[in-house]
């Protein structure tokens, strides 16, 4: 009975991952179709300044001492008439970065910029609360949002605003770039994952007329859309995803621009990456609880959108499924070698290997979009694919706990991701005052799983059964990486 229960759980996990892979395959098909079509959107011609609409740029800040100067000086370079551009510095900081920000704001104001340094007495609603507070007095018809580590190009507004000629468009979102992609293995795997989302997933969903999400930054909203959708809300950790779904359920359309890149900085320390991952994964689960029931019950929403919305909002929950599959795989190894009656069934389960092939194809298309399609690039991709999924599985405990908290409604504070102002290998993050000195409480579980999958590798040779050896090697190295980098982040 125990053997049967283990095999059943293992099979169900494989089945869920397979269905999820089919959703990704559909996005791949949509992406390839999108690359073969021309953009026939009606666009405003902003050749005359009298046609330009008033725009507000919102810059939410919280203790951003290292990057605030770079941010504000870059925003000041954006090409747009000063009399039609308002800049709101929404500063919830609680440290001495406030004084630094004020000096730069005053300097820009003296140069003729319409810029305000807005401070709140209480950080109610965190980032969502700050954006909502600024919106009350915003002069702009359109609201652009940039996090503190983003560096939009000079013509960013002229490349995004024209799409709002279509009165149904509520948001134009651009693709994230990476200022420090090659700083370390940690930044390279983050870039690998984000490129996949911003190239294949966002384009595929948008082309297929399914719901996409404003990514919290590097996008611009029609102010009317924000208000019509119910305004910003701080009741989830991903206020951007929440407002995106509420707006699209109000029949607003989103436009995604893959070809407009807005570069930003990736976390260079594993503790910072952990905090970011925790917020994103828990927030997605919270949004599933809050919004998917409404989406499912809406008769005007297509089955395709409901299908992709399900996996979009439950994307982070795949960590929980993968963790379950990984843990079950070790007893499965022993069941397979000690119960020959099950051999036929395990042969059937091999068919689920197609999921891996689907993921491989999907990630390669996104990777090739950035790095090219040559032979050398392909072999580099294979190494990156294996490395990424290994380390992603190493994060599965941390991310699964975040997902469970989101699904069960446990509330927690918005934990910011420390910024570093790092662009090259010469720049150092050591001494950053915002870094958490605490070691994650999950580290003991991760260390135990590191040993557990070491035992799985030993078992493969002991039992002379190598079908799961690569999988267990990936898990062993992934958990090893996470444990080692958590204990020795400077190495």
PDB file of C-alpha atoms in Angstrom, residues 189-311:
ATOM      1  CA  UNK A 189      20.667  32.048 -14.086  1.00  0.00           C
ATOM      2  CA  UNK A 190      18.351  34.902 -13.058  1.00  0.00           C
ATOM      3  CA  UNK A 191      18.780  36.484 -16.484  1.00  0.00           C
ATOM      4  CA  UNK A 192      18.121  33.080 -18.096  1.00  0.00           C
ATOM      5  CA  UNK A 193      14.790  32.778 -16.272  1.00  0.00           C
ATOM      6  CA  UNK A 194      13.710  36.384 -16.796  1.00  0.00           C
ATOM      7  CA  UNK A 195      14.579  36.294 -20.502  1.00  0.00           C
ATOM      8  CA  UNK A 196      12.304  33.276 -20.873  1.00  0.00           C
ATOM      9  CA  UNK A 197       9.437  35.114 -19.165  1.00  0.00           C
ATOM     10  CA  UNK A 198       9.888  38.380 -21.045  1.00  0.00           C
ATOM     11  CA  UNK A 199      10.509  36.865 -24.446  1.00  0.00           C
ATOM     12  CA  UNK A 200       8.409  33.731 -24.746  1.00  0.00           C
ATOM     13  CA  UNK A 201       5.759  33.965 -22.022  1.00  0.00           C
ATOM     14  CA  UNK A 202       4.824  37.640 -22.278  1.00  0.00           C
ATOM     15  CA  UNK A 203       4.874  37.664 -26.081  1.00  0.00           C
ATOM     16  CA  UNK A 204       3.083  34.326 -26.343  1.00  0.00           C
ATOM     17  CA  UNK A 205       0.302  35.326 -23.961  1.00  0.00           C
ATOM     18  CA  UNK A 206      -0.116  38.778 -25.505  1.00  0.00           C
ATOM     19  CA  UNK A 207      -0.230  37.455 -29.085  1.00  0.00           C
ATOM     20  CA  UNK A 208      -2.760  34.800 -28.048  1.00  0.00           C
ATOM     21  CA  UNK A 209      -4.944  37.514 -26.438  1.00  0.00           C
ATOM     22  CA  UNK A 210      -4.530  35.938 -23.029  1.00  0.00           C
ATOM     23  CA  UNK A 211      -3.941  37.897 -19.836  1.00  0.00           C
ATOM     24  CA  UNK A 212      -0.422  39.168 -19.267  1.00  0.00           C
ATOM     25  CA  UNK A 213       0.893  41.147 -16.334  1.00  0.00           C
ATOM     26  CA  UNK A 214       2.390  44.556 -15.800  1.00  0.00           C
ATOM     27  CA  UNK A 215       5.737  43.633 -14.244  1.00  0.00           C
ATOM     28  CA  UNK A 216       5.742  46.274 -11.529  1.00  0.00           C
ATOM     29  CA  UNK A 217       8.165  48.512 -13.420  1.00  0.00           C
ATOM     30  CA  UNK A 218       9.307  49.484 -16.925  1.00  0.00           C
ATOM     31  CA  UNK A 219       5.719  49.935 -18.062  1.00  0.00           C
ATOM     32  CA  UNK A 220       3.203  52.732 -18.475  1.00  0.00           C
ATOM     33  CA  UNK A 221      -0.477  52.855 -17.501  1.00  0.00           C
ATOM     34  CA  UNK A 222      -3.399  54.875 -18.719  1.00  0.00           C
ATOM     35  CA  UNK A 223      -4.485  56.628 -15.516  1.00  0.00           C
ATOM     36  CA  UNK A 224      -8.135  55.950 -16.326  1.00  0.00           C
ATOM     37  CA  UNK A 225      -7.380  52.218 -16.453  1.00  0.00           C
ATOM     38  CA  UNK A 226      -5.858  52.199 -12.959  1.00  0.00           C
ATOM     39  CA  UNK A 227      -8.875  53.970 -11.485  1.00  0.00           C
ATOM     40  CA  UNK A 228     -11.432  51.912 -13.409  1.00  0.00           C
ATOM     41  CA  UNK A 229      -9.804  48.663 -12.230  1.00  0.00           C
ATOM     42  CA  UNK A 230     -10.069  49.700  -8.588  1.00  0.00           C
ATOM     43  CA  UNK A 231      -6.678  51.371  -8.065  1.00  0.00           C
ATOM     44  CA  UNK A 232      -3.581  49.909  -6.423  1.00  0.00           C
ATOM     45  CA  UNK A 233      -4.088  47.514  -3.531  1.00  0.00           C
ATOM     46  CA  UNK A 234      -1.562  46.330  -0.966  1.00  0.00           C
ATOM     47  CA  UNK A 235      -3.403  43.154   0.049  1.00  0.00           C
ATOM     48  CA  UNK A 236      -0.991  40.947  -1.948  1.00  0.00           C
ATOM     49  CA  UNK A 237       2.799  41.062  -2.266  1.00  0.00           C
ATOM     50  CA  UNK A 238       2.552  41.430  -6.041  1.00  0.00           C
ATOM     51  CA  UNK A 239       0.321  44.459  -6.462  1.00  0.00           C
ATOM     52  CA  UNK A 240       1.313  44.636 -10.138  1.00  0.00           C
ATOM     53  CA  UNK A 241      -0.094  41.189 -10.962  1.00  0.00           C
ATOM     54  CA  UNK A 242      -3.239  41.926  -8.947  1.00  0.00           C
ATOM     55  CA  UNK A 243      -4.058  45.195 -10.731  1.00  0.00           C
ATOM     56  CA  UNK A 244      -3.182  43.620 -14.090  1.00  0.00           C
ATOM     57  CA  UNK A 245      -5.801  40.888 -13.699  1.00  0.00           C
ATOM     58  CA  UNK A 246      -8.426  43.265 -12.333  1.00  0.00           C
ATOM     59  CA  UNK A 247      -7.856  45.633 -15.273  1.00  0.00           C
ATOM     60  CA  UNK A 248      -8.068  42.892 -17.897  1.00  0.00           C
ATOM     61  CA  UNK A 249     -11.216  41.515 -16.295  1.00  0.00           C
ATOM     62  CA  UNK A 250     -12.571  45.047 -16.823  1.00  0.00           C
ATOM     63  CA  UNK A 251     -11.848  44.487 -20.552  1.00  0.00           C
ATOM     64  CA  UNK A 252      -8.771  46.713 -20.758  1.00  0.00           C
ATOM     65  CA  UNK A 253      -6.153  45.466 -23.211  1.00  0.00           C
ATOM     66  CA  UNK A 254      -2.407  45.274 -22.574  1.00  0.00           C
ATOM     67  CA  UNK A 255       0.348  45.794 -25.130  1.00  0.00           C
ATOM     68  CA  UNK A 256       3.699  44.074 -24.665  1.00  0.00           C
ATOM     69  CA  UNK A 257       6.769  45.418 -26.491  1.00  0.00           C
ATOM     70  CA  UNK A 258       9.490  42.781 -26.696  1.00  0.00           C
ATOM     71  CA  UNK A 259      11.703  45.048 -28.785  1.00  0.00           C
ATOM     72  CA  UNK A 260      11.807  47.847 -26.225  1.00  0.00           C
ATOM     73  CA  UNK A 261      14.384  46.886 -23.619  1.00  0.00           C
ATOM     74  CA  UNK A 262      14.603  48.574 -20.217  1.00  0.00           C
ATOM     75  CA  UNK A 263      17.775  47.452 -18.418  1.00  0.00           C
ATOM     76  CA  UNK A 264      17.950  46.881 -14.673  1.00  0.00           C
ATOM     77  CA  UNK A 265      20.185  45.336 -12.038  1.00  0.00           C
ATOM     78  CA  UNK A 266      19.936  41.709 -10.934  1.00  0.00           C
ATOM     79  CA  UNK A 267      20.505  40.695  -7.288  1.00  0.00           C
ATOM     80  CA  UNK A 268      24.123  39.588  -6.847  1.00  0.00           C
ATOM     81  CA  UNK A 269      23.810  37.973  -3.411  1.00  0.00           C
ATOM     82  CA  UNK A 270      21.721  34.888  -2.727  1.00  0.00           C
ATOM     83  CA  UNK A 271      19.962  36.472   0.278  1.00  0.00           C
ATOM     84  CA  UNK A 272      18.706  39.271  -1.987  1.00  0.00           C
ATOM     85  CA  UNK A 273      17.611  36.763  -4.624  1.00  0.00           C
ATOM     86  CA  UNK A 274      15.807  34.786  -1.912  1.00  0.00           C
ATOM     87  CA  UNK A 275      13.818  37.819  -0.758  1.00  0.00           C
ATOM     88  CA  UNK A 276      12.830  38.663  -4.326  1.00  0.00           C
ATOM     89  CA  UNK A 277      11.844  35.076  -5.102  1.00  0.00           C
ATOM     90  CA  UNK A 278       9.840  34.828  -1.895  1.00  0.00           C
ATOM     91  CA  UNK A 279       7.843  37.959  -2.713  1.00  0.00           C
ATOM     92  CA  UNK A 280       7.142  36.972  -6.312  1.00  0.00           C
ATOM     93  CA  UNK A 281       6.143  33.389  -5.513  1.00  0.00           C
ATOM     94  CA  UNK A 282       4.009  34.168  -2.493  1.00  0.00           C
ATOM     95  CA  UNK A 283       2.384  37.074  -4.323  1.00  0.00           C
ATOM     96  CA  UNK A 284       1.429  34.872  -7.261  1.00  0.00           C
ATOM     97  CA  UNK A 285      -0.244  32.367  -4.921  1.00  0.00           C
ATOM     98  CA  UNK A 286      -2.073  35.216  -3.152  1.00  0.00           C
ATOM     99  CA  UNK A 287      -3.329  36.447  -6.511  1.00  0.00           C
ATOM    100  CA  UNK A 288      -4.574  32.994  -7.421  1.00  0.00           C
ATOM    101  CA  UNK A 289      -6.690  33.018  -4.238  1.00  0.00           C
ATOM    102  CA  UNK A 290      -7.915  36.544  -4.893  1.00  0.00           C
ATOM    103  CA  UNK A 291      -8.558  36.625  -8.632  1.00  0.00           C
ATOM    104  CA  UNK A 292      -8.771  33.224 -10.298  1.00  0.00           C
ATOM    105  CA  UNK A 293     -12.254  32.389  -9.029  1.00  0.00           C
ATOM    106  CA  UNK A 294     -13.587  35.602 -10.575  1.00  0.00           C
ATOM    107  CA  UNK A 295     -11.785  34.870 -13.832  1.00  0.00           C
ATOM    108  CA  UNK A 296     -13.121  31.308 -13.950  1.00  0.00           C
ATOM    109  CA  UNK A 297     -16.715  32.435 -13.372  1.00  0.00           C
ATOM    110  CA  UNK A 298     -16.621  35.193 -16.012  1.00  0.00           C
ATOM    111  CA  UNK A 299     -18.531  33.851 -19.058  1.00  0.00           C
ATOM    112  CA  UNK A 300     -17.015  36.521 -21.302  1.00  0.00           C
ATOM    113  CA  UNK A 301     -13.462  35.215 -20.788  1.00  0.00           C
ATOM    114  CA  UNK A 302     -12.262  32.601 -23.290  1.00  0.00           C
ATOM    115  CA  UNK A 303     -11.340  29.061 -22.273  1.00  0.00           C
ATOM    116  CA  UNK A 304      -7.815  29.730 -23.543  1.00  0.00           C
ATOM    117  CA  UNK A 305      -7.452  32.707 -21.195  1.00  0.00           C
ATOM    118  CA  UNK A 306      -8.834  30.703 -18.275  1.00  0.00           C
ATOM    119  CA  UNK A 307      -6.404  27.865 -19.045  1.00  0.00           C
ATOM    120  CA  UNK A 308      -3.360  30.118 -19.324  1.00  0.00           C
ATOM    121  CA  UNK A 309      -4.513  32.258 -16.403  1.00  0.00           C
ATOM    122  CA  UNK A 310      -4.599  29.129 -14.244  1.00  0.00           C
ATOM    123  CA  UNK A 311      -0.977  28.263 -14.977  1.00  0.00           C
TER     124      UNK A 311
END
